[in-house]
GROMACS .gro file of C-alpha atoms in nm:
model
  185
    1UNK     CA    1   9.555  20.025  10.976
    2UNK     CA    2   9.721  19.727  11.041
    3UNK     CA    3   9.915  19.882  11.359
    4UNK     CA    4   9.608  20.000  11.535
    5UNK     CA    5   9.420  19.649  11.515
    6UNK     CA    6   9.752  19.481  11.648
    7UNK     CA    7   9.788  19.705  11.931
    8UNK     CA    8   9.372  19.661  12.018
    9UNK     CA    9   9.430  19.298  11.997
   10UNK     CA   10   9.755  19.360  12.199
   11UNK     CA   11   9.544  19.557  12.464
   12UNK     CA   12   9.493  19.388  12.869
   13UNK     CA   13   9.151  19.289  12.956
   14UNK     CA   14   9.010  19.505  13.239
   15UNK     CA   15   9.048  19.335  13.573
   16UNK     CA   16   8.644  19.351  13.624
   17UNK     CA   17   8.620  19.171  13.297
   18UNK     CA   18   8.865  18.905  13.380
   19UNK     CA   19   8.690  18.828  13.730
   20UNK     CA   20   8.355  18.833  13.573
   21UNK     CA   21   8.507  18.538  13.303
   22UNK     CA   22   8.677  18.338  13.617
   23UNK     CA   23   8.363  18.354  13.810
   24UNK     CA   24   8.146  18.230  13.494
   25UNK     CA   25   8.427  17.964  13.448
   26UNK     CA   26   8.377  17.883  13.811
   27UNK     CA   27   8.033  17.827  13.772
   28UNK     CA   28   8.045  17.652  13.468
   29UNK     CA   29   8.314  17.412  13.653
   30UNK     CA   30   8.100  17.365  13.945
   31UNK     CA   31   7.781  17.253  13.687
   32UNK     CA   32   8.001  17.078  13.528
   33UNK     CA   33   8.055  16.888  13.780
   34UNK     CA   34   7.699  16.874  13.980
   35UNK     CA   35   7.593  16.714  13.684
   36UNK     CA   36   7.868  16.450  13.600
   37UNK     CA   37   7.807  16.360  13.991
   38UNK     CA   38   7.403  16.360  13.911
   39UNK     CA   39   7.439  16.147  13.577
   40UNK     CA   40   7.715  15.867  13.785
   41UNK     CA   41   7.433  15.839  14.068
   42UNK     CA   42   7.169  15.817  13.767
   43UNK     CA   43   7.368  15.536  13.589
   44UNK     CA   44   7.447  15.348  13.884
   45UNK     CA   45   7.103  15.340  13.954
   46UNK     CA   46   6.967  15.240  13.628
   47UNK     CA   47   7.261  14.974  13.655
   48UNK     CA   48   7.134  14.841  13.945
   49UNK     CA   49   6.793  14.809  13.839
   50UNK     CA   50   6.914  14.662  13.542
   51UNK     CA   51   7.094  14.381  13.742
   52UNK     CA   52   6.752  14.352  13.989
   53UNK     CA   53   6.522  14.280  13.705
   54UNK     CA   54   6.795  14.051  13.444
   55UNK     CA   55   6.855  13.811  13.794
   56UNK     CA   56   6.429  13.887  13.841
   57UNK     CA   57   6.457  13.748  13.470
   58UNK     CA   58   6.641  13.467  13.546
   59UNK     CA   59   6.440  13.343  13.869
   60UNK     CA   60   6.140  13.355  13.638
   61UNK     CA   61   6.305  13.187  13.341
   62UNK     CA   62   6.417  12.905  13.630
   63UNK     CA   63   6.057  12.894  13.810
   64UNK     CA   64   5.853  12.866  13.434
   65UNK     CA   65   6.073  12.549  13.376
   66UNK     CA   66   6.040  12.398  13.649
   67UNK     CA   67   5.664  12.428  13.610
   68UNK     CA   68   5.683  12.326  13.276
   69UNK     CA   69   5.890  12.031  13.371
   70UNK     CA   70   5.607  11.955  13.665
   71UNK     CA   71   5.364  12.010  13.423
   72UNK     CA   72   5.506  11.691  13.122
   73UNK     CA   73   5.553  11.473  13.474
   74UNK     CA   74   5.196  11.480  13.531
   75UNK     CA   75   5.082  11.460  13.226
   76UNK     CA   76   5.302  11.113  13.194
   77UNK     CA   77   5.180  10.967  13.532
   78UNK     CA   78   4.782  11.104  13.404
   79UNK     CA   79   4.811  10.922  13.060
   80UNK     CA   80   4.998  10.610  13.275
   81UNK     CA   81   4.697  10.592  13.480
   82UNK     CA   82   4.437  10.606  13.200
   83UNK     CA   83   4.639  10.332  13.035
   84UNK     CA   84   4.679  10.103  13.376
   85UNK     CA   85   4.263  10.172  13.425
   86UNK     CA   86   4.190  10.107  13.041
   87UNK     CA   87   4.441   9.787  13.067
   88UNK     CA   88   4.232   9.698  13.378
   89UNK     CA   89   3.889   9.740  13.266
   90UNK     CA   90   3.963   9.588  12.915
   91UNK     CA   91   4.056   9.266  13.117
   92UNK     CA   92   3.763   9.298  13.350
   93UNK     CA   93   3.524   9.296  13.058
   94UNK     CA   94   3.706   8.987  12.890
   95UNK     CA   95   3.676   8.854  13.240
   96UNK     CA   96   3.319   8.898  13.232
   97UNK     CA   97   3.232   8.796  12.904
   98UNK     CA   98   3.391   8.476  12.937
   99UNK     CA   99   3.214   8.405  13.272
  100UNK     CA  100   2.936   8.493  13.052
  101UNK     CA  101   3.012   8.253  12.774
  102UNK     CA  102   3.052   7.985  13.019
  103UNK     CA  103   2.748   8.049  13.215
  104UNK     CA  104   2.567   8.024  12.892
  105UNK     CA  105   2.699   7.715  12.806
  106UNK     CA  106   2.630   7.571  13.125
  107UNK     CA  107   2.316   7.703  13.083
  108UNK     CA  108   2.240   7.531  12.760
  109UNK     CA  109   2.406   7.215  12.854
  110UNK     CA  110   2.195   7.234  13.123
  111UNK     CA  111   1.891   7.252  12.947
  112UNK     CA  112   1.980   6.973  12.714
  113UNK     CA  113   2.046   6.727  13.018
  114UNK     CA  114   1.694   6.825  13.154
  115UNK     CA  115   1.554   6.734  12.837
  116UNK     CA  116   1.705   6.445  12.811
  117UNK     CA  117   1.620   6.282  13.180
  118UNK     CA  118   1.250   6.442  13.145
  119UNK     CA  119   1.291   6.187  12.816
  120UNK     CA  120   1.430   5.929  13.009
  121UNK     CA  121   1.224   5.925  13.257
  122UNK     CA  122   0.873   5.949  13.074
  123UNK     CA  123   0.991   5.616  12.877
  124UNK     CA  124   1.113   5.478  13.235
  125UNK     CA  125   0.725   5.577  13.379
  126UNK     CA  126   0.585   5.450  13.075
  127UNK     CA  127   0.761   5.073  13.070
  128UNK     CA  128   0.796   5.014  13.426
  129UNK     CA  129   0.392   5.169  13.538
  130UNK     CA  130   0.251   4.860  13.491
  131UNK     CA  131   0.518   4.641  13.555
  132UNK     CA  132   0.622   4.802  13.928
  133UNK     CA  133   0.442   5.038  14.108
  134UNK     CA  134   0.630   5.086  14.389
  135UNK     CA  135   0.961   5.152  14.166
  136UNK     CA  136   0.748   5.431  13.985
  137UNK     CA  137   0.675   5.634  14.295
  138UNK     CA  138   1.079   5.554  14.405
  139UNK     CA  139   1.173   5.728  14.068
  140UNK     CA  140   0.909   6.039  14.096
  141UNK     CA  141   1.035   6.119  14.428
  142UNK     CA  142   1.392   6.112  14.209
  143UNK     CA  143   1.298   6.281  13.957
  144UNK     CA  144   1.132   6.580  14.199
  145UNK     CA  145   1.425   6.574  14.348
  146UNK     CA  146   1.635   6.662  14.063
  147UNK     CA  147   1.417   6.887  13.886
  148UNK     CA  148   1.424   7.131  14.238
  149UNK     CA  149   1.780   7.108  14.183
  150UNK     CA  150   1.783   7.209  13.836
  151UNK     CA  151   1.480   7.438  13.937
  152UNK     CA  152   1.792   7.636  14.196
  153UNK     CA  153   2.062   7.571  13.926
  154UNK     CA  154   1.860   7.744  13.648
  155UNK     CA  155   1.739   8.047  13.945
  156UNK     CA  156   2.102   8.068  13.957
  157UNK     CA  157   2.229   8.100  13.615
  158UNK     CA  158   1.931   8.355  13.604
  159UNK     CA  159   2.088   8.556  13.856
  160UNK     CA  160   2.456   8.490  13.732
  161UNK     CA  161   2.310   8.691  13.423
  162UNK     CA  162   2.170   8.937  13.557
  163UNK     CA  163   2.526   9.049  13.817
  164UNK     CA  164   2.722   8.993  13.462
  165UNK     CA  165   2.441   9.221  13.275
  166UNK     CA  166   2.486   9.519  13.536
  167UNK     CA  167   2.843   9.466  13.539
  168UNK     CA  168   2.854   9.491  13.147
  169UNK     CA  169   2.659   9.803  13.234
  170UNK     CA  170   2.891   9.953  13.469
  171UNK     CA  171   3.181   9.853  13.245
  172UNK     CA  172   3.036  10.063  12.958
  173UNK     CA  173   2.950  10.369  13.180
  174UNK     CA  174   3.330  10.333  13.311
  175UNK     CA  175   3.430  10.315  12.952
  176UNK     CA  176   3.245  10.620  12.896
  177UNK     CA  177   3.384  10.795  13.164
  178UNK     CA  178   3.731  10.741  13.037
  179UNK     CA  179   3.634  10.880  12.705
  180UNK     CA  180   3.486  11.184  12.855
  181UNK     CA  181   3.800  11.220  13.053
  182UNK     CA  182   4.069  11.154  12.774
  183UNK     CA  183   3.880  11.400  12.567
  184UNK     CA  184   3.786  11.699  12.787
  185UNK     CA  185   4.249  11.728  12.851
   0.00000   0.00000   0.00000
């Protein structure tokens, strides 16, 4: 039993069978290789598109920095400006409310000096009427005079109040404004 396997096994392949296994080989070979050649081209390509979008990557990564970067300068020079136009309207309304203090004062002071010559000169008309005339009607004319010009001062100061009362308006509608602005960013 053992002889006949080894001379089966021992036997030649037909030649039709042997051409038929080198053409499959051949085939298989030429797949073979059709399909390394396919899978190169197919891995270059993903390569390549791999480098496109990691420098695509980096162009973005660049550009969203630089915007960011644009972004914190203008948000320093914004908050500079608020703080220069705060600065500056802080010192216009101290500016105002001591020209408003002092216009006051002058006001009062004012006041107190026309008191005190409408004083003075009742006790002038009322020692010198009988005594001279003529000097009476010198100091009326003086005393007209002067109360016209306290008459203009006094229009004045009224005025003087009311520029420093729309100014204090304007001030607080600016101050307003910059509230409205620092809150709405």
């Amino acid at each position: 039993v053992t002889g006949t396997l080894r001379a089966r096994s021992l036997q030649l392949a037909r030649p039709e069978d042997v051409s038929l296994l080198q053409y499959g080989v051949l085939q298989f070979t030429q797949k073979l290789h059709e399909v390394y050649h396919s899978t190169t081209g197919k891995i270059k390509g993903a390569c390549n598109s791999l480098q496109i979008y990691n420098l695509t990557l980096q162009i973005l990564r660049r550009n969203a920095l630089h915007v960011k970067e644009e972004e914190q300068q203008l948000q320093e020079i914004v908050e500079g400006l608020k703080q220069v136009e705060e600065e500056e309207l802080k010192n216009r309304s101290s500016e105002i409310n001591s020209q408003f203090k002092e216009v006051l004062l002058k006001q009062v002071t004012l006041e107190s000096q026309v008191k005190n010559m409408e004083q003075t000169i009742n006790s002038i008309e009322k020692s010198k009427l009988t005594s001279q005339p003529q000097h009476v009607s010198t100091l009326k004319s003086y005393v007209k005079q002067q109360n016209t010009t306290l008459q203009r001062l006094l229009e004045m100061l009224r005025r003087q109040q009311s520029q420093i009362t729309q100014q204090d308006l304007q001030l607080s509608r600016l101050e307003e404004q910059i509230e409205t602005n620092g809150s709405e960013q």
